[in-house]
PDB file of C-alpha atoms in Angstrom:
ATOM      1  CA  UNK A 279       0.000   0.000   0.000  1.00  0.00           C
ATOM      2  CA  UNK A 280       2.943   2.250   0.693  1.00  0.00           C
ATOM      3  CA  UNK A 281       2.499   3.902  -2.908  1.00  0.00           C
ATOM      4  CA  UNK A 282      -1.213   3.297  -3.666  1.00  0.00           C
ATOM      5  CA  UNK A 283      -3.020   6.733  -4.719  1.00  0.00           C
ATOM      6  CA  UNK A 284      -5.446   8.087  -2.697  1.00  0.00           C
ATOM      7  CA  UNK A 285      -8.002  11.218  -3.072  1.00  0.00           C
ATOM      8  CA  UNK A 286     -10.080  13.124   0.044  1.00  0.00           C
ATOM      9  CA  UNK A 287     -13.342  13.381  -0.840  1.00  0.00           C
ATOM     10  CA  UNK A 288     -15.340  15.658   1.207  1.00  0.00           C
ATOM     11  CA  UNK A 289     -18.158  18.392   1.307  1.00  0.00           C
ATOM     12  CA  UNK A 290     -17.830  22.227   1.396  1.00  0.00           C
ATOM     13  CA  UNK A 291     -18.741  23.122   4.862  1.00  0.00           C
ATOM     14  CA  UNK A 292     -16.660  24.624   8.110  1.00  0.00           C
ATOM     15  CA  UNK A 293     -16.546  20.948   9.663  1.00  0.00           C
ATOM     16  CA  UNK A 294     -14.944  19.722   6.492  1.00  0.00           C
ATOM     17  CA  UNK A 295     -12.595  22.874   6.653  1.00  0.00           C
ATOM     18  CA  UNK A 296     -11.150  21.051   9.653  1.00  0.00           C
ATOM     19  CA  UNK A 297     -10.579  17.460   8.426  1.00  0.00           C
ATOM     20  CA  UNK A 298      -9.551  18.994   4.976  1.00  0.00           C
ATOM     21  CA  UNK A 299      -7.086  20.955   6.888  1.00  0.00           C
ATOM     22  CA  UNK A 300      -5.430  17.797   9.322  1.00  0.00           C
ATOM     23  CA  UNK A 301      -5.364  15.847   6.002  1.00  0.00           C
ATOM     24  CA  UNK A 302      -3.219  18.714   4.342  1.00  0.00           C
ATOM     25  CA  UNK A 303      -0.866  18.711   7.325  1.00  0.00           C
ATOM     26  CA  UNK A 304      -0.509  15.304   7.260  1.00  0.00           C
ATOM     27  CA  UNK A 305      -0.232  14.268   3.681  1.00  0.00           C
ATOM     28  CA  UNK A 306       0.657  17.503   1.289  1.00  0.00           C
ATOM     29  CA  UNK A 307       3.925  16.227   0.967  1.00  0.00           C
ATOM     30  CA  UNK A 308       2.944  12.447  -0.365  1.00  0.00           C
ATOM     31  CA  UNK A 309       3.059  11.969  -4.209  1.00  0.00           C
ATOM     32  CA  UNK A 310       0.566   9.230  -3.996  1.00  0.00           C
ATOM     33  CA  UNK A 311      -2.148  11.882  -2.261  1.00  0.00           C
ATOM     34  CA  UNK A 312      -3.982  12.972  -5.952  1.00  0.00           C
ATOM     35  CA  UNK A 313      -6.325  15.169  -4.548  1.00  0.00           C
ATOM     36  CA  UNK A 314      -9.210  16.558  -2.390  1.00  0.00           C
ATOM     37  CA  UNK A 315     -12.775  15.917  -4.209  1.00  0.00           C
ATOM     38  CA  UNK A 316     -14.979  18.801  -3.290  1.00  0.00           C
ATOM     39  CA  UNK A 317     -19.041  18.230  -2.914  1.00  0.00           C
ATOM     40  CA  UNK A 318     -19.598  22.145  -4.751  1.00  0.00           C
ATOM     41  CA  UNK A 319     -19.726  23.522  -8.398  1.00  0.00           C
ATOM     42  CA  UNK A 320     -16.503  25.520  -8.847  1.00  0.00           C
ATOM     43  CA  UNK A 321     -17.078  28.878  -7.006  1.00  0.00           C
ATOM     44  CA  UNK A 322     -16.007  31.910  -8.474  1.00  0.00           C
ATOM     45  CA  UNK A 323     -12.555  33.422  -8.196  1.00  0.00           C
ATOM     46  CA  UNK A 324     -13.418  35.582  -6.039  1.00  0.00           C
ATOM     47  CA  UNK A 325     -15.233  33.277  -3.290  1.00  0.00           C
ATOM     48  CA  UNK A 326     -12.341  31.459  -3.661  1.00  0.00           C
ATOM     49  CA  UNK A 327      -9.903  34.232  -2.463  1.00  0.00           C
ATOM     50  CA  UNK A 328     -12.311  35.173   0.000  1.00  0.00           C
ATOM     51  CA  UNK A 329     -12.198  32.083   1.611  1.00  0.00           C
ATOM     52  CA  UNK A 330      -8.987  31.671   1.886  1.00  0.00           C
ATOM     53  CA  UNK A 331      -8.429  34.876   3.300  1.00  0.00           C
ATOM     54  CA  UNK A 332     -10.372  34.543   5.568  1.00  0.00           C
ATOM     55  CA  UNK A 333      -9.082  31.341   6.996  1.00  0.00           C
ATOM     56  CA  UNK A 334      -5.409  32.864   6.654  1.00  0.00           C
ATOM     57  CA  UNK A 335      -6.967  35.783   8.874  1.00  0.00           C
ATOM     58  CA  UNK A 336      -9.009  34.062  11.485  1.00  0.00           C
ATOM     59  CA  UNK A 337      -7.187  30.591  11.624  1.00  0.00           C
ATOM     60  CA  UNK A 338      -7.464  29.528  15.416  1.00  0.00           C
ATOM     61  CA  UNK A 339      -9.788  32.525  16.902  1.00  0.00           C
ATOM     62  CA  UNK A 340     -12.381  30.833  19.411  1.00  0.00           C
ATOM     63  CA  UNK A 341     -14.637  34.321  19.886  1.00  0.00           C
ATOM     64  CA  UNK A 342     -17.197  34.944  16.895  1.00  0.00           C
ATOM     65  CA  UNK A 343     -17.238  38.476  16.471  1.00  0.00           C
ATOM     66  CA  UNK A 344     -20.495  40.321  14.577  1.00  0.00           C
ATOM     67  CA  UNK A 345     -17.757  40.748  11.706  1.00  0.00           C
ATOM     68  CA  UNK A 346     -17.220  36.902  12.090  1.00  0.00           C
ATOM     69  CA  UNK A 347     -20.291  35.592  11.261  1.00  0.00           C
ATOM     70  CA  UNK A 348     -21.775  37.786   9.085  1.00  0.00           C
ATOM     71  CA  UNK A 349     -18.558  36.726   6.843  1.00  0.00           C
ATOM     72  CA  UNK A 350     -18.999  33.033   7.823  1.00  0.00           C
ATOM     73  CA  UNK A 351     -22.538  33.140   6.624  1.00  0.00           C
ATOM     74  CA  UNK A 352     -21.663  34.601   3.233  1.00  0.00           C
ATOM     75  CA  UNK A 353     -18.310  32.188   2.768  1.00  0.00           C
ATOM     76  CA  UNK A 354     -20.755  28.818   4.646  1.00  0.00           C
ATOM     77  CA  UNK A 355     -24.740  29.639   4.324  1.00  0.00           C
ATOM     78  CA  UNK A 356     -25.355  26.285   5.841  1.00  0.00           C
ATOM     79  CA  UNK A 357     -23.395  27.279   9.096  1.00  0.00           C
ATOM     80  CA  UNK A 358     -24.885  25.111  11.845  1.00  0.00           C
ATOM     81  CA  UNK A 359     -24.823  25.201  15.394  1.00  0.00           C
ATOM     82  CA  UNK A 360     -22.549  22.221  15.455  1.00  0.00           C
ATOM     83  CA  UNK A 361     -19.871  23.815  13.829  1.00  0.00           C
ATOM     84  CA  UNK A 362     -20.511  27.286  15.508  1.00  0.00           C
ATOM     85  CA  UNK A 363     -19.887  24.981  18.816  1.00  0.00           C
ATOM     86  CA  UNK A 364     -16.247  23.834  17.122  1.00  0.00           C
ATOM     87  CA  UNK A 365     -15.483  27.013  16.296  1.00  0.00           C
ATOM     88  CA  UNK A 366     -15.463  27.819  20.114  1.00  0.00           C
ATOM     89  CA  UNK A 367     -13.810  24.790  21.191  1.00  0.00           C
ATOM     90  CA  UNK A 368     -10.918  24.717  18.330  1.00  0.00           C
ATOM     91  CA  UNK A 369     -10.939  27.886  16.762  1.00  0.00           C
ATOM     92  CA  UNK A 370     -11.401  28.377  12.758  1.00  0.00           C
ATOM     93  CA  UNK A 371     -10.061  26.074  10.722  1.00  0.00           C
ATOM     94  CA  UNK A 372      -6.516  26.420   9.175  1.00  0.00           C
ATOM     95  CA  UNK A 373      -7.908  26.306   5.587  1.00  0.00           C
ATOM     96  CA  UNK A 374     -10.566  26.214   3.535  1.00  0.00           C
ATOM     97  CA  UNK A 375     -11.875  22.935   1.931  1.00  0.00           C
ATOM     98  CA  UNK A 376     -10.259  24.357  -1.212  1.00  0.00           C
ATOM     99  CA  UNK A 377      -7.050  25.379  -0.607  1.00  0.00           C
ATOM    100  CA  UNK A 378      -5.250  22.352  -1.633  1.00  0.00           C
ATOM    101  CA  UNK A 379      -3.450  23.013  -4.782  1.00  0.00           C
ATOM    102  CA  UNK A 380      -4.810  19.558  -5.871  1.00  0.00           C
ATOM    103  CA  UNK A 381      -8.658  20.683  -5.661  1.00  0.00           C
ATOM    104  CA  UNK A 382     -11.191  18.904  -7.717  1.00  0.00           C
ATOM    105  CA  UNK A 383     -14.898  20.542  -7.884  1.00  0.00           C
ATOM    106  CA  UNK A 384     -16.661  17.204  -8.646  1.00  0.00           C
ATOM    107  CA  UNK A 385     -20.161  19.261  -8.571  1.00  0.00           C
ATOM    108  CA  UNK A 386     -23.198  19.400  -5.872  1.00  0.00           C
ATOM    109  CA  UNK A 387     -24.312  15.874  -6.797  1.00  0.00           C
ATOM    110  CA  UNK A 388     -21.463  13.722  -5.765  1.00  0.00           C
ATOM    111  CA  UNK A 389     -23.900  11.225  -7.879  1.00  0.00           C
ATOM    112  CA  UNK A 390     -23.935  13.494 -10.948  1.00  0.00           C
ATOM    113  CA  UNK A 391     -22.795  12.529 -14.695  1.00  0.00           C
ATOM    114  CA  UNK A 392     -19.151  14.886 -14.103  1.00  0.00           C
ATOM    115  CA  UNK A 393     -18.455  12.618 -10.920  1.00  0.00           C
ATOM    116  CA  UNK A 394     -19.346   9.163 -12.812  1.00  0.00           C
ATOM    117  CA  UNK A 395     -17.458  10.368 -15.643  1.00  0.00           C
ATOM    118  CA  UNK A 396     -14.448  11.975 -13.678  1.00  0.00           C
ATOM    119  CA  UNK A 397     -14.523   8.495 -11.719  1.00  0.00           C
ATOM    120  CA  UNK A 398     -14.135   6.099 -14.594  1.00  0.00           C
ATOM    121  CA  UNK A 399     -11.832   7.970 -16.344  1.00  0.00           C
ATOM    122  CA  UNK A 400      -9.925   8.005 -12.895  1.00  0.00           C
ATOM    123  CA  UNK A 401     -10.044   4.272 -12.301  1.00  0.00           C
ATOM    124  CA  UNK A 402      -9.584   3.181 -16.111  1.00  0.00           C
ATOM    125  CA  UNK A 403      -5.877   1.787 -15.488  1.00  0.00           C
ATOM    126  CA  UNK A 404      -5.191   1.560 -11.350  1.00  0.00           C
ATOM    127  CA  UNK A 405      -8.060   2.163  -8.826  1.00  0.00           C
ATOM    128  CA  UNK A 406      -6.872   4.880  -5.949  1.00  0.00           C
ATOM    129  CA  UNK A 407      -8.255   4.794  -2.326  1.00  0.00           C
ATOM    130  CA  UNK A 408     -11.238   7.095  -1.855  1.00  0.00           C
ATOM    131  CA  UNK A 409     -11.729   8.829   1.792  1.00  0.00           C
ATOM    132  CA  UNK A 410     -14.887  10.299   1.977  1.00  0.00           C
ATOM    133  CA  UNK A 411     -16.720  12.773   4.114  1.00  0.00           C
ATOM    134  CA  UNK A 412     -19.813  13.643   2.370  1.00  0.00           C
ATOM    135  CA  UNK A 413     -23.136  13.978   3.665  1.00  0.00           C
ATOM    136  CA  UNK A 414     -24.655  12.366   0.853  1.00  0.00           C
ATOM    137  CA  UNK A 415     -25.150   8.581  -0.042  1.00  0.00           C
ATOM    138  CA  UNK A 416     -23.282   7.183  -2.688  1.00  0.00           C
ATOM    139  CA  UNK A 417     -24.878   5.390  -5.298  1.00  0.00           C
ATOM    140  CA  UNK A 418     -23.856   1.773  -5.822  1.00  0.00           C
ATOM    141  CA  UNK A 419     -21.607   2.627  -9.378  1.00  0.00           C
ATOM    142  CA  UNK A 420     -18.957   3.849  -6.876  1.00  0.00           C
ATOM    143  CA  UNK A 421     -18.537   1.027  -5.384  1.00  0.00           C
ATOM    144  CA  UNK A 422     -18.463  -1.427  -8.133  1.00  0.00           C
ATOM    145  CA  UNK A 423     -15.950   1.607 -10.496  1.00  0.00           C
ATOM    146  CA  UNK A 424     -13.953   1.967  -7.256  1.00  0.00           C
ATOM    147  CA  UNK A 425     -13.836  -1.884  -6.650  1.00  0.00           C
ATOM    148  CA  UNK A 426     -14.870  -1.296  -2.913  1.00  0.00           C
ATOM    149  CA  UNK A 427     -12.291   1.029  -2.089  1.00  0.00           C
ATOM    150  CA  UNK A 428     -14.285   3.718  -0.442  1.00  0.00           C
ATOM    151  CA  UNK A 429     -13.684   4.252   3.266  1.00  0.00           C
ATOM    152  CA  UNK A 430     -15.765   6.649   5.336  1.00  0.00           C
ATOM    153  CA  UNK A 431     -15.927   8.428   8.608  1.00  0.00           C
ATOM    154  CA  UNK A 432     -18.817   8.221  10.610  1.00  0.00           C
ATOM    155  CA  UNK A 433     -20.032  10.643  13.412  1.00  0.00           C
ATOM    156  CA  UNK A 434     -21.618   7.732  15.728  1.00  0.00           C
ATOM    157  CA  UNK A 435     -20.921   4.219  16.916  1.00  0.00           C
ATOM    158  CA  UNK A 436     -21.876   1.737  14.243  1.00  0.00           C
ATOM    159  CA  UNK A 437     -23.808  -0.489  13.648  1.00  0.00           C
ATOM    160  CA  UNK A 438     -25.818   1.071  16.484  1.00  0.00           C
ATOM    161  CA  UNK A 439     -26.615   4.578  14.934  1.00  0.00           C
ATOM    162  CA  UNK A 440     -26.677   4.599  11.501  1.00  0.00           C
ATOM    163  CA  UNK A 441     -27.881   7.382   8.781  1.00  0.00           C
ATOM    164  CA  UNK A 442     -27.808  11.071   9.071  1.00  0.00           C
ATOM    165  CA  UNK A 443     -28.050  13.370  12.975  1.00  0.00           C
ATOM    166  CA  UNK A 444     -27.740   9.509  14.508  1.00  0.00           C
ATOM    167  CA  UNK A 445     -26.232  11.312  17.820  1.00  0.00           C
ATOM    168  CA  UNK A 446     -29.007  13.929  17.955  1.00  0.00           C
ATOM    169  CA  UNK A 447     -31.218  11.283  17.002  1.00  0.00           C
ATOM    170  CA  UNK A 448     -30.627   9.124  20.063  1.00  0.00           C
ATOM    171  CA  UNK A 449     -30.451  12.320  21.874  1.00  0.00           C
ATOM    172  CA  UNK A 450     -34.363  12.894  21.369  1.00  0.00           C
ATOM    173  CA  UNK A 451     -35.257   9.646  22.847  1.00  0.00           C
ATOM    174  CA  UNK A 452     -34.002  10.369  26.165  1.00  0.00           C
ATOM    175  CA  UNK A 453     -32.746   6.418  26.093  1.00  0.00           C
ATOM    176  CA  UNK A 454     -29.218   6.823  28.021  1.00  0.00           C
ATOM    177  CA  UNK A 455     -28.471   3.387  27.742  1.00  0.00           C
ATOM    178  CA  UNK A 456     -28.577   3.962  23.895  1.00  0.00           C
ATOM    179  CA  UNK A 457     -27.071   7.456  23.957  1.00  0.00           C
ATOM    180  CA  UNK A 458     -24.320   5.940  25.443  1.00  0.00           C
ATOM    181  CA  UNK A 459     -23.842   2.699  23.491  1.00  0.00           C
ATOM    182  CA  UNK A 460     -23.975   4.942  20.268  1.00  0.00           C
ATOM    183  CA  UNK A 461     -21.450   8.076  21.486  1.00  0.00           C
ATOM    184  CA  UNK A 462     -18.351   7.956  19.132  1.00  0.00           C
ATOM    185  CA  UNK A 463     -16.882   7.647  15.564  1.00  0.00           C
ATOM    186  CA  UNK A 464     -16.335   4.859  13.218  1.00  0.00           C
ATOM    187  CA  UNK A 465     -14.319   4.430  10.418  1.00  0.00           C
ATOM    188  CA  UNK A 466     -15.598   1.924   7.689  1.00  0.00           C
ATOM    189  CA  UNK A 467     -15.624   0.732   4.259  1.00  0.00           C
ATOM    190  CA  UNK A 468     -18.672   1.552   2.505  1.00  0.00           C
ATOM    191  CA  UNK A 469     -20.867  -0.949   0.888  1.00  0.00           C
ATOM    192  CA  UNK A 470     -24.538  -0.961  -1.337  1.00  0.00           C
ATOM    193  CA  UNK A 471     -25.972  -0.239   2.295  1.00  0.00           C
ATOM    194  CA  UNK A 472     -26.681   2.792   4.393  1.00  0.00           C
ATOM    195  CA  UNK A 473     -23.829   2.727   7.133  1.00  0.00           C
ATOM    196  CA  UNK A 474     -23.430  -1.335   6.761  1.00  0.00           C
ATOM    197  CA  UNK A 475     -19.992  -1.284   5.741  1.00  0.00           C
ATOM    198  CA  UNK A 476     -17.133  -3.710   7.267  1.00  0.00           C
ATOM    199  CA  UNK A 477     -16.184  -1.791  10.003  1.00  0.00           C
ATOM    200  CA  UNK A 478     -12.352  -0.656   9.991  1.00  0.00           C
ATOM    201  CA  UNK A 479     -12.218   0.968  13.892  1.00  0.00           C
ATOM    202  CA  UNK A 480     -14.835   2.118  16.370  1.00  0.00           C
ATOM    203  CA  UNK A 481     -14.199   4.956  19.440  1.00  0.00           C
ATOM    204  CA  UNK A 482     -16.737   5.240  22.091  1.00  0.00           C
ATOM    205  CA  UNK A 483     -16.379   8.547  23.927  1.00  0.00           C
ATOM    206  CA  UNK A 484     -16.123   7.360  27.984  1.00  0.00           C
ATOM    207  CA  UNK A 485     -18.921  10.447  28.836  1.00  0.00           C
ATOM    208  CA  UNK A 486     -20.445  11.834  26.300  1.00  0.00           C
ATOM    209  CA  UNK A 487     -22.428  14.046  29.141  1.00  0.00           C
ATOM    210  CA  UNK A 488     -19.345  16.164  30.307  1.00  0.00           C
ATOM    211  CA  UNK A 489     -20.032  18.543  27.264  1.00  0.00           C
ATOM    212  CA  UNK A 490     -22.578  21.893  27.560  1.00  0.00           C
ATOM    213  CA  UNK A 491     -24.628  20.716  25.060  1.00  0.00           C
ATOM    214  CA  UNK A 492     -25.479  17.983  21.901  1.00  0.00           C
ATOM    215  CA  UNK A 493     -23.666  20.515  19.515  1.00  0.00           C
ATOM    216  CA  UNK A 494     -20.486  20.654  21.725  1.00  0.00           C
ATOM    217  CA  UNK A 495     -20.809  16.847  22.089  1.00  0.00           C
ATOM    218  CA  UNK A 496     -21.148  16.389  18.016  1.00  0.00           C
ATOM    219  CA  UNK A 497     -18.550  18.663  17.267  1.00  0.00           C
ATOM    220  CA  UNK A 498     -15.948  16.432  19.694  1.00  0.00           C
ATOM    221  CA  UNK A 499     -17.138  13.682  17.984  1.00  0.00           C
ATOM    222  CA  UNK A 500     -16.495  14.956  14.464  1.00  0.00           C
ATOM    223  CA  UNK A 501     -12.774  15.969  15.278  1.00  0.00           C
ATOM    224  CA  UNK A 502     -12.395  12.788  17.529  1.00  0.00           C
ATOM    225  CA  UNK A 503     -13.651  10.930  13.941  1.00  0.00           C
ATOM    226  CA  UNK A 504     -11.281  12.928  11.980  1.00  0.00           C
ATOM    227  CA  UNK A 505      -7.984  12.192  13.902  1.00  0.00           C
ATOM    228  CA  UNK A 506      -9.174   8.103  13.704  1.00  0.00           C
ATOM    229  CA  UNK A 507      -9.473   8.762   9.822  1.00  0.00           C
ATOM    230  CA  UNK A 508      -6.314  10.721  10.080  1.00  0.00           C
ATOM    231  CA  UNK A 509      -4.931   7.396  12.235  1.00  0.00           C
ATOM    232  CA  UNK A 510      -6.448   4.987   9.558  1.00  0.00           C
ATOM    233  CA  UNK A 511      -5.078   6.145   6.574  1.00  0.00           C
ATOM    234  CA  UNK A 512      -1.540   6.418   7.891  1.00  0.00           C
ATOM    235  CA  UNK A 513      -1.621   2.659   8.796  1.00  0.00           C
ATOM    236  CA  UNK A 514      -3.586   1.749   5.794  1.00  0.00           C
ATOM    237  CA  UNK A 515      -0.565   3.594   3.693  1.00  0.00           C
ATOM    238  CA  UNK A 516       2.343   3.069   5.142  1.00  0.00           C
ATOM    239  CA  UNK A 517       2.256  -0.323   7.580  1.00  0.00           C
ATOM    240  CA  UNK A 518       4.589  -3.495   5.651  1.00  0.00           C
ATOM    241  CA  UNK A 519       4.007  -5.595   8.457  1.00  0.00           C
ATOM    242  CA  UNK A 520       0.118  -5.463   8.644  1.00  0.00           C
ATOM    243  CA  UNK A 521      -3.473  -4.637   6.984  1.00  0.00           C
ATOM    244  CA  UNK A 522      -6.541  -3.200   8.612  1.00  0.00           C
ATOM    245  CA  UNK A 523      -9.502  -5.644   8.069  1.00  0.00           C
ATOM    246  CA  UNK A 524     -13.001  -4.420   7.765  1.00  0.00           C
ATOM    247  CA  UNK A 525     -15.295  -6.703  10.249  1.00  0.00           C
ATOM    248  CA  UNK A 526     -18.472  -7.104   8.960  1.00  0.00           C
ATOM    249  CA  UNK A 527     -21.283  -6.937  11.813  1.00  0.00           C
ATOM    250  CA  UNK A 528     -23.926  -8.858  12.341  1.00  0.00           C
ATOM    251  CA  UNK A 529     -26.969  -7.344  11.089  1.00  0.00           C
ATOM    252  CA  UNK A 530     -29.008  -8.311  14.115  1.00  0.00           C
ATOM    253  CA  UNK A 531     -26.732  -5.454  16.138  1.00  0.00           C
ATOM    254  CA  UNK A 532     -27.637  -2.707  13.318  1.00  0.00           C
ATOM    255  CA  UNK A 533     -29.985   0.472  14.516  1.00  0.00           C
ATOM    256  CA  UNK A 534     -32.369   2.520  12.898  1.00  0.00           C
ATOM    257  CA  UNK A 535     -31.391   4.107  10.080  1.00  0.00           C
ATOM    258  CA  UNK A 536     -31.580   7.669  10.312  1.00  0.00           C
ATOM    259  CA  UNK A 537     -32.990  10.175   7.183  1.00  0.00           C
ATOM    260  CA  UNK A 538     -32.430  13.934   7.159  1.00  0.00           C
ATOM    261  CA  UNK A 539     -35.603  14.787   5.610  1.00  0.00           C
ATOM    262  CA  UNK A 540     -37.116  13.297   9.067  1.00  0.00           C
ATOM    263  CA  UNK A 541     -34.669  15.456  11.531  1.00  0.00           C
ATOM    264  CA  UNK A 542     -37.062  18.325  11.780  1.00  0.00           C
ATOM    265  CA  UNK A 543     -36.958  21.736  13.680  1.00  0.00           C
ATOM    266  CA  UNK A 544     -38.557  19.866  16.424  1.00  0.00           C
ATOM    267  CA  UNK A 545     -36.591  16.967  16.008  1.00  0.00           C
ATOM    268  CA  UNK A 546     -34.018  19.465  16.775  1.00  0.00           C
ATOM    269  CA  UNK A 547     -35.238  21.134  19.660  1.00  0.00           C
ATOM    270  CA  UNK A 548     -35.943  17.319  21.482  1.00  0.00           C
ATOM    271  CA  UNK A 549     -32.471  16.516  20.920  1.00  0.00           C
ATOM    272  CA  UNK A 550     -31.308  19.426  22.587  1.00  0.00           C
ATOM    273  CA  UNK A 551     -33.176  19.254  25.223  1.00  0.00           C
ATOM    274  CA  UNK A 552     -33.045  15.606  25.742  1.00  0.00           C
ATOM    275  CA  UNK A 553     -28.984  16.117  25.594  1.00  0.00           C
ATOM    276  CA  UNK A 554     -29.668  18.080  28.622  1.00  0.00           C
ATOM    277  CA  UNK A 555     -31.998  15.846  29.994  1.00  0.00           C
ATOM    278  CA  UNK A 556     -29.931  13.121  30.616  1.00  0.00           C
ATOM    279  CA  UNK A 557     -27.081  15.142  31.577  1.00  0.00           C
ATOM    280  CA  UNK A 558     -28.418  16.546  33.976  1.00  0.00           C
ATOM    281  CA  UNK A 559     -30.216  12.885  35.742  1.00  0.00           C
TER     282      UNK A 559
END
């Protein structure tokens, strides 16, 4: 594996600025690392500047400022209070999700025609690795054009929580057994499934109730998931002695599976308050 290719794949938003940014600090100087795939039609030259500017400016800065977010919101109009929490924990990202000189716009539909064309022309001779971070499901063609080798990072403990806001999810049922059991990040290889993948490595966060809220508590878990992807690919690339195996689960273990059309303004509010709830018991 030590020279197999590999590509990021990953979607436009703050969170992503902060995985996009570890992988950059860990990998920019590989020839085998092809690229970062970005979920977004190719901004403009200008929003491109701006956003790195505005990363080289604010890199690190914990305190949102007026001036802050009413530039975040024009850079990130789907600024969320998950990543508004990460902001105050770690500061702004280094860079932007596009600052990598190796930055490939593969459209908003990471399903589109450009992205099926891009990928078989891509895997015509040698198949790469494909890291992804998208919030988006991947049709089956990737799997089969990639031959399977599509890994993901997942913001819960699988196969317990599954599909999209699984944390807040679990978080609305007030069920602290099940909060607890599905706390964490996993790393797995994606399959024709929703979140069935062979699992690659699992982190359970010891207590998940010493955070202020849900959105402090996701935003952990999303940089706690990054540095295990960070961890994974390093072995995955450069161990002689060993290979990470995917284990797949039993499918009696696997939990709901989660949809974002269903996680609702209320939906919202209950997991916030549910967070709390069982804090606070």
């Amino acid at each position: 594996m030590l020279n197999k290719e590999f590509y990021l794949v990953t979607d436009s938003s703050i969170a992503c600025c902060y995985l996009v940014s570890k992988w950059i600090d860990n990998f920019s100087g590989l020839q085998n690392f092809k690229g970062i795939l970005v979920k977004e039609e190719i901004p403009s030259d200008q929003i491109q500047q701006e956003k790195k500017s505005f990363h080289k400016k604010y890199a690190g800065q914990k305190n949102i400022t007026d001036e802050i977010q009413k530039k975040i919101l024009e850079l990130y109009p789907d600024f969320d209070d998950t990543e508004k929490a990460m902001i105050a924990m770690y500061g702004i990202p280094k860079y932007s999700t596009i600052e990598y000189a190796k930055t490939i716009f593969i459209g908003s539909d990471i399903n589109g025609e450009y992205a099926r064309n891009w990928l078989i022309e891509t895997c015509k001779y040698s198949v790469p690795l494909f890291f992804t971070s998208v919030c988006q499901i991947l049709k089956p063609w990737w799997i089969e054009i990639a031959k399977s080798q599509v890994l993901n990072v997942h913001s819960a403990v699988l196969p317990y929580a599954r599909g999209m806001y699984a944390i807040e999810n679990f978080a609305a049922l007030k069920d602290i057994h099940k909060f607890r059991k599905a706390a964490g990040s996993t790393i797995h290889y994606i399959d024709a499934g929703v979140d069935t993948g062979p699992i690659i490595m699992v982190e359970r966060i010891v207590n998940p109730f010493r955070f202020n809220s849900i959105w402090e508590l996701k935003g952990y878990t999303y940089m706690n998931g990054f540095d295990l992807y960070i961890k994974t690919a390093k072995h995955i690339l450069t161990s002689k002695e060993t290979i990470l195996v995917g284990v797949v689960h039993d499918p009696k273990l696997r939990g709901p599976n989660f949809y974002r059309k269903d996680f609702t303004l209320e939906k919202c509010r209950q997991a916030e308050e549910g967070y709390l709830s069982m804090k606070n018991s």
